[in-house]
One Martini backbone bead per residue (centre of mass of N, CA, C, O) as a GRO file, in nm:
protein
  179
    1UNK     BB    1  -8.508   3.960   1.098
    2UNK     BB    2  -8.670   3.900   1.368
    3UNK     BB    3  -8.927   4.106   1.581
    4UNK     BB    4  -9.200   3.905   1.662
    5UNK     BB    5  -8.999   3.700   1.866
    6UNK     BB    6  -8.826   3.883   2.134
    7UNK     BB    7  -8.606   3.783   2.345
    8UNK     BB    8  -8.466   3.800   2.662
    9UNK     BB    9  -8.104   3.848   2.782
   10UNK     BB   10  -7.928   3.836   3.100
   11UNK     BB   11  -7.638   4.051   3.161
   12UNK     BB   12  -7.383   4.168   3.270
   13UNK     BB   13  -7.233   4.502   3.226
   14UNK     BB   14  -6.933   4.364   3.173
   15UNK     BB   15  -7.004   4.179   2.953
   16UNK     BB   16  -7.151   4.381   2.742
   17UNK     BB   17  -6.839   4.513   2.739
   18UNK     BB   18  -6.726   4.256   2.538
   19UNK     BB   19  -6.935   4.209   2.364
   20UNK     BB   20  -6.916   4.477   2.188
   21UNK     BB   21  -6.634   4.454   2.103
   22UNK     BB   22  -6.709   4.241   1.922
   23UNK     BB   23  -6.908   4.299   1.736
   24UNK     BB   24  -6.712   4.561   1.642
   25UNK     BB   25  -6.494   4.423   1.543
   26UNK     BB   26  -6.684   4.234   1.317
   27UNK     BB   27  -6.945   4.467   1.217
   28UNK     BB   28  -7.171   4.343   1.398
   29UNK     BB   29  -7.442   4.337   1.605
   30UNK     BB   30  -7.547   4.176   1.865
   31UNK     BB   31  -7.724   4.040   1.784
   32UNK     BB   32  -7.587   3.887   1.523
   33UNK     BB   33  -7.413   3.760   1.721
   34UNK     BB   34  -7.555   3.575   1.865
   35UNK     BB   35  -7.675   3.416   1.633
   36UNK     BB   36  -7.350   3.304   1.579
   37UNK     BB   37  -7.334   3.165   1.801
   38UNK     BB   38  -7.520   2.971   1.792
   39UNK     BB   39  -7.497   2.856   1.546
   40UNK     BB   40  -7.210   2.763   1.600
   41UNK     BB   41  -7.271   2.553   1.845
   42UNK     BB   42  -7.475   2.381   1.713
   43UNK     BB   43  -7.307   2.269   1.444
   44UNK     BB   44  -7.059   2.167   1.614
   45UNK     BB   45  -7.085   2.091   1.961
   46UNK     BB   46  -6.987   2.242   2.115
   47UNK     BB   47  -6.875   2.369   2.472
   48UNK     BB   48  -6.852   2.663   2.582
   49UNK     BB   49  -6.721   2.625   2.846
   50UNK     BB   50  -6.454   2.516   2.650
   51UNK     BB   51  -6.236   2.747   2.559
   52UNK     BB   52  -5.960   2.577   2.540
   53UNK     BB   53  -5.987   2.344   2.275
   54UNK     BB   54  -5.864   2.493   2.026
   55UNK     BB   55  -5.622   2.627   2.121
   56UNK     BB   56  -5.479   2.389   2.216
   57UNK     BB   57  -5.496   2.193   1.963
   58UNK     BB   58  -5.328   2.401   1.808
   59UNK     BB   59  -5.090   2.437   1.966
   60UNK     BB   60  -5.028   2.155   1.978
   61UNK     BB   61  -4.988   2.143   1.662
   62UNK     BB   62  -4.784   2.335   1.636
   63UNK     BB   63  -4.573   2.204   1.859
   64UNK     BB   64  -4.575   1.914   1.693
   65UNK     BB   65  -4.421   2.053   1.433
   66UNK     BB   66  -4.193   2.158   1.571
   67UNK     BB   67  -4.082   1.936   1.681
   68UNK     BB   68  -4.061   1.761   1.429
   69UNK     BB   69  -3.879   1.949   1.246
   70UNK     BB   70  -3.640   1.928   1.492
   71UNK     BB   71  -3.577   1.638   1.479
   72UNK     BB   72  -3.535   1.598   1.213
   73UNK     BB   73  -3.291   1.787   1.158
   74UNK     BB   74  -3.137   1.644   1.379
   75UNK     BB   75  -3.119   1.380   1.207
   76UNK     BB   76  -2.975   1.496   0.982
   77UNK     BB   77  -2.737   1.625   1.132
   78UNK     BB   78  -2.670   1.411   1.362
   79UNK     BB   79  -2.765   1.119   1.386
   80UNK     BB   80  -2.679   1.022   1.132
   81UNK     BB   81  -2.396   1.067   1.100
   82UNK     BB   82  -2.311   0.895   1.403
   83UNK     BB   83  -2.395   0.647   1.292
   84UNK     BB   84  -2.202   0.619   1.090
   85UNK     BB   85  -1.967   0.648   1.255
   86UNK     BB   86  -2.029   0.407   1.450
   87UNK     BB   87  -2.019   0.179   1.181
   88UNK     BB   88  -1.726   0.251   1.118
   89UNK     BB   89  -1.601   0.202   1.394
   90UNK     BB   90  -1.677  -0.068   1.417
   91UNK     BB   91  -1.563  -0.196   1.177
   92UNK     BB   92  -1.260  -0.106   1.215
   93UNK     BB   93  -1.272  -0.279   1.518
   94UNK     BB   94  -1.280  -0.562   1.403
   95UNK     BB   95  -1.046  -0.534   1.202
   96UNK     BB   96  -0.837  -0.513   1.420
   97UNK     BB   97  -0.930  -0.768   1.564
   98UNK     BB   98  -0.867  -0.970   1.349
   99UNK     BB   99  -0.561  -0.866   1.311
  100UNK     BB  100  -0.478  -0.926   1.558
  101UNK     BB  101  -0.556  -1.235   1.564
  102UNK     BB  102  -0.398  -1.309   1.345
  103UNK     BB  103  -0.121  -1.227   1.466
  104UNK     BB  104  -0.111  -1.352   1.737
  105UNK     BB  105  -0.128  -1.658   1.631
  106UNK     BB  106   0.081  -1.634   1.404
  107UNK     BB  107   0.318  -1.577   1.680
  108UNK     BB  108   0.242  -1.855   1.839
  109UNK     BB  109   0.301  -2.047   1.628
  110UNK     BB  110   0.605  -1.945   1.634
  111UNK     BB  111   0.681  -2.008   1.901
  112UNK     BB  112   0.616  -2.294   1.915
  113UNK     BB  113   0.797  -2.394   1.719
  114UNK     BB  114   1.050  -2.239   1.851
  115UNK     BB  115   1.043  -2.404   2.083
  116UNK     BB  116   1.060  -2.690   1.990
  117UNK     BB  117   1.353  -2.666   1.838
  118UNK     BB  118   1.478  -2.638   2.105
  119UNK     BB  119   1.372  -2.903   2.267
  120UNK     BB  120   1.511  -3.068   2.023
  121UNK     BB  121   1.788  -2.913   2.073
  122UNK     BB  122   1.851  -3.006   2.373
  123UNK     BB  123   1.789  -3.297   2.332
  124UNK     BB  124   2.061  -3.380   2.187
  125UNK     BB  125   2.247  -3.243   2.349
  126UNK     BB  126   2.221  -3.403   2.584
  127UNK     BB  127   2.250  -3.682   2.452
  128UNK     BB  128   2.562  -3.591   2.378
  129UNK     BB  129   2.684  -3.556   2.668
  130UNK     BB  130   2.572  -3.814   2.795
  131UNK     BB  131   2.776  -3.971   2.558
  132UNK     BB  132   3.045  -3.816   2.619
  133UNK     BB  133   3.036  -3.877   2.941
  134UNK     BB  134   3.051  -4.212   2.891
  135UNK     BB  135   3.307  -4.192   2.728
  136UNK     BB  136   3.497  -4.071   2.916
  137UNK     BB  137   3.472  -4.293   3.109
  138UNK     BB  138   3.551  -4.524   2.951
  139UNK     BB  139   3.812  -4.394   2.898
  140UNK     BB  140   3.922  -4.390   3.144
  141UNK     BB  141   3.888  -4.704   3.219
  142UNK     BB  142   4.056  -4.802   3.006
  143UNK     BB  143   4.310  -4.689   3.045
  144UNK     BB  144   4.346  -4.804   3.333
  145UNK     BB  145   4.403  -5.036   3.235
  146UNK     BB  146   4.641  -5.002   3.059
  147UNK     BB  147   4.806  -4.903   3.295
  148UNK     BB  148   4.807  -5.132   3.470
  149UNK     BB  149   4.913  -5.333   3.251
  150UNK     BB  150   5.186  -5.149   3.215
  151UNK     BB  151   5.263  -5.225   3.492
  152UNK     BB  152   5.287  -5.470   3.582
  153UNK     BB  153   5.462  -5.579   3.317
  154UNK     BB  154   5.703  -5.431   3.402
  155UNK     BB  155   5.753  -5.555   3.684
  156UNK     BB  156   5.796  -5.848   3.545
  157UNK     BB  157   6.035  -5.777   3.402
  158UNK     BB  158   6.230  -5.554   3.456
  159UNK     BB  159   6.585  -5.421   3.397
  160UNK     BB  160   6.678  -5.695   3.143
  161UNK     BB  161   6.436  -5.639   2.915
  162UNK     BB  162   6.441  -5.417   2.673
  163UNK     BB  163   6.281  -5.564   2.418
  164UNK     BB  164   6.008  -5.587   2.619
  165UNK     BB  165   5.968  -5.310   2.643
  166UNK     BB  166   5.933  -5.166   2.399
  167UNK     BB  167   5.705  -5.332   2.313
  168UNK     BB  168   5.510  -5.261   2.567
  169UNK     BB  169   5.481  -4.978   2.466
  170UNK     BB  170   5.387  -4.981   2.224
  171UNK     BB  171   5.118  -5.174   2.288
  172UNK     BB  172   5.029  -4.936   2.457
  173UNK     BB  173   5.025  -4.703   2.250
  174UNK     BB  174   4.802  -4.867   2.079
  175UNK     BB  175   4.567  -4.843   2.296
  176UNK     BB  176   4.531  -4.580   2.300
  177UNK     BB  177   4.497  -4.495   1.989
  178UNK     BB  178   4.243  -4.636   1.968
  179UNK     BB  179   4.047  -4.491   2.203
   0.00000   0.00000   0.00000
């Protein structure tokens, strides 16, 4: 170093005794600290006055590995597997959502169909009844003819005609055996 030129810098006397540690932790003189501050401050252009700027980005740089290693890991452990059971889970009820639809469908259609043959089987019953009852009715009103016309006929006869009598039963005896 040269001792040719210099210069004294004032500096308080508790600074002194931070300074002289720095030094001596380093193994080297508190003159040589100073000149390899000033050398290393020239050459990187940091400011002086912000200690806290390397401390903070490597910190933040630690904690953003930390951060990202656990978030990695959390998502090899929780998120993929809960996803994959997830897209299982979808999955399988669309499976049973399809199965269901499919099966209420063609439940539909047998209840319909089975709807339709009831109501055209009952419409058949009815149509039967309806002639049926058509029919009772027709056999009634031959009946009365036929009964009305085998009493007026008796009463023509008389109580001395045996053989237009039988004659007049059997007549009528067919024409019920018709109906």
């Amino acid at each position: 170093m040269e001792k040719d030129n210099v210069n004294t810098v004032k500096y308080p006397a508790l600074l002194d005794i931070k300074f002289a540690k720095v030094a001596s932790s380093l193994g080297i003189t508190k003159r040589e600290l100073f000149v390899k501050m000033v050398e290393y401050f020239y050459r990187t252009k940091k400011d002086p006055s912000d200690i806290n700027d390397d401390l903070l980005k490597s910190s933040f740089a630690k904690s953003h590995k930390v951060y990202t290693s656990f978030i990695k890991t959390q998502e090899q452990l929780l998120l993929i597997p809960m996803k994959e059971a997830m897209d299982k889970m979808i999955s399988n009820q669309k499976d049973i959502v399809k199965y269901f639809n499919e099966q209420v469908v063609n439940a539909n259609k047998s209840i319909l169909k089975n709807q339709q043959e009831h109501i055209s089987k009952l419409q058949e019953t009815e149509n039967l009844l309806v002639k049926a009852i058509e029919g009772k009715e027709k056999l009634k009103t031959n009946f009365l003819l036929i009964l009305n016309g085998y009493i007026r006929n008796r009463e023509e006869l008389g109580s001395f005609k045996a053989r237009e009598r039988e004659d007049l039963i059997e007549n009528v005896r067919k024409q019920i055996a018709s109906l």
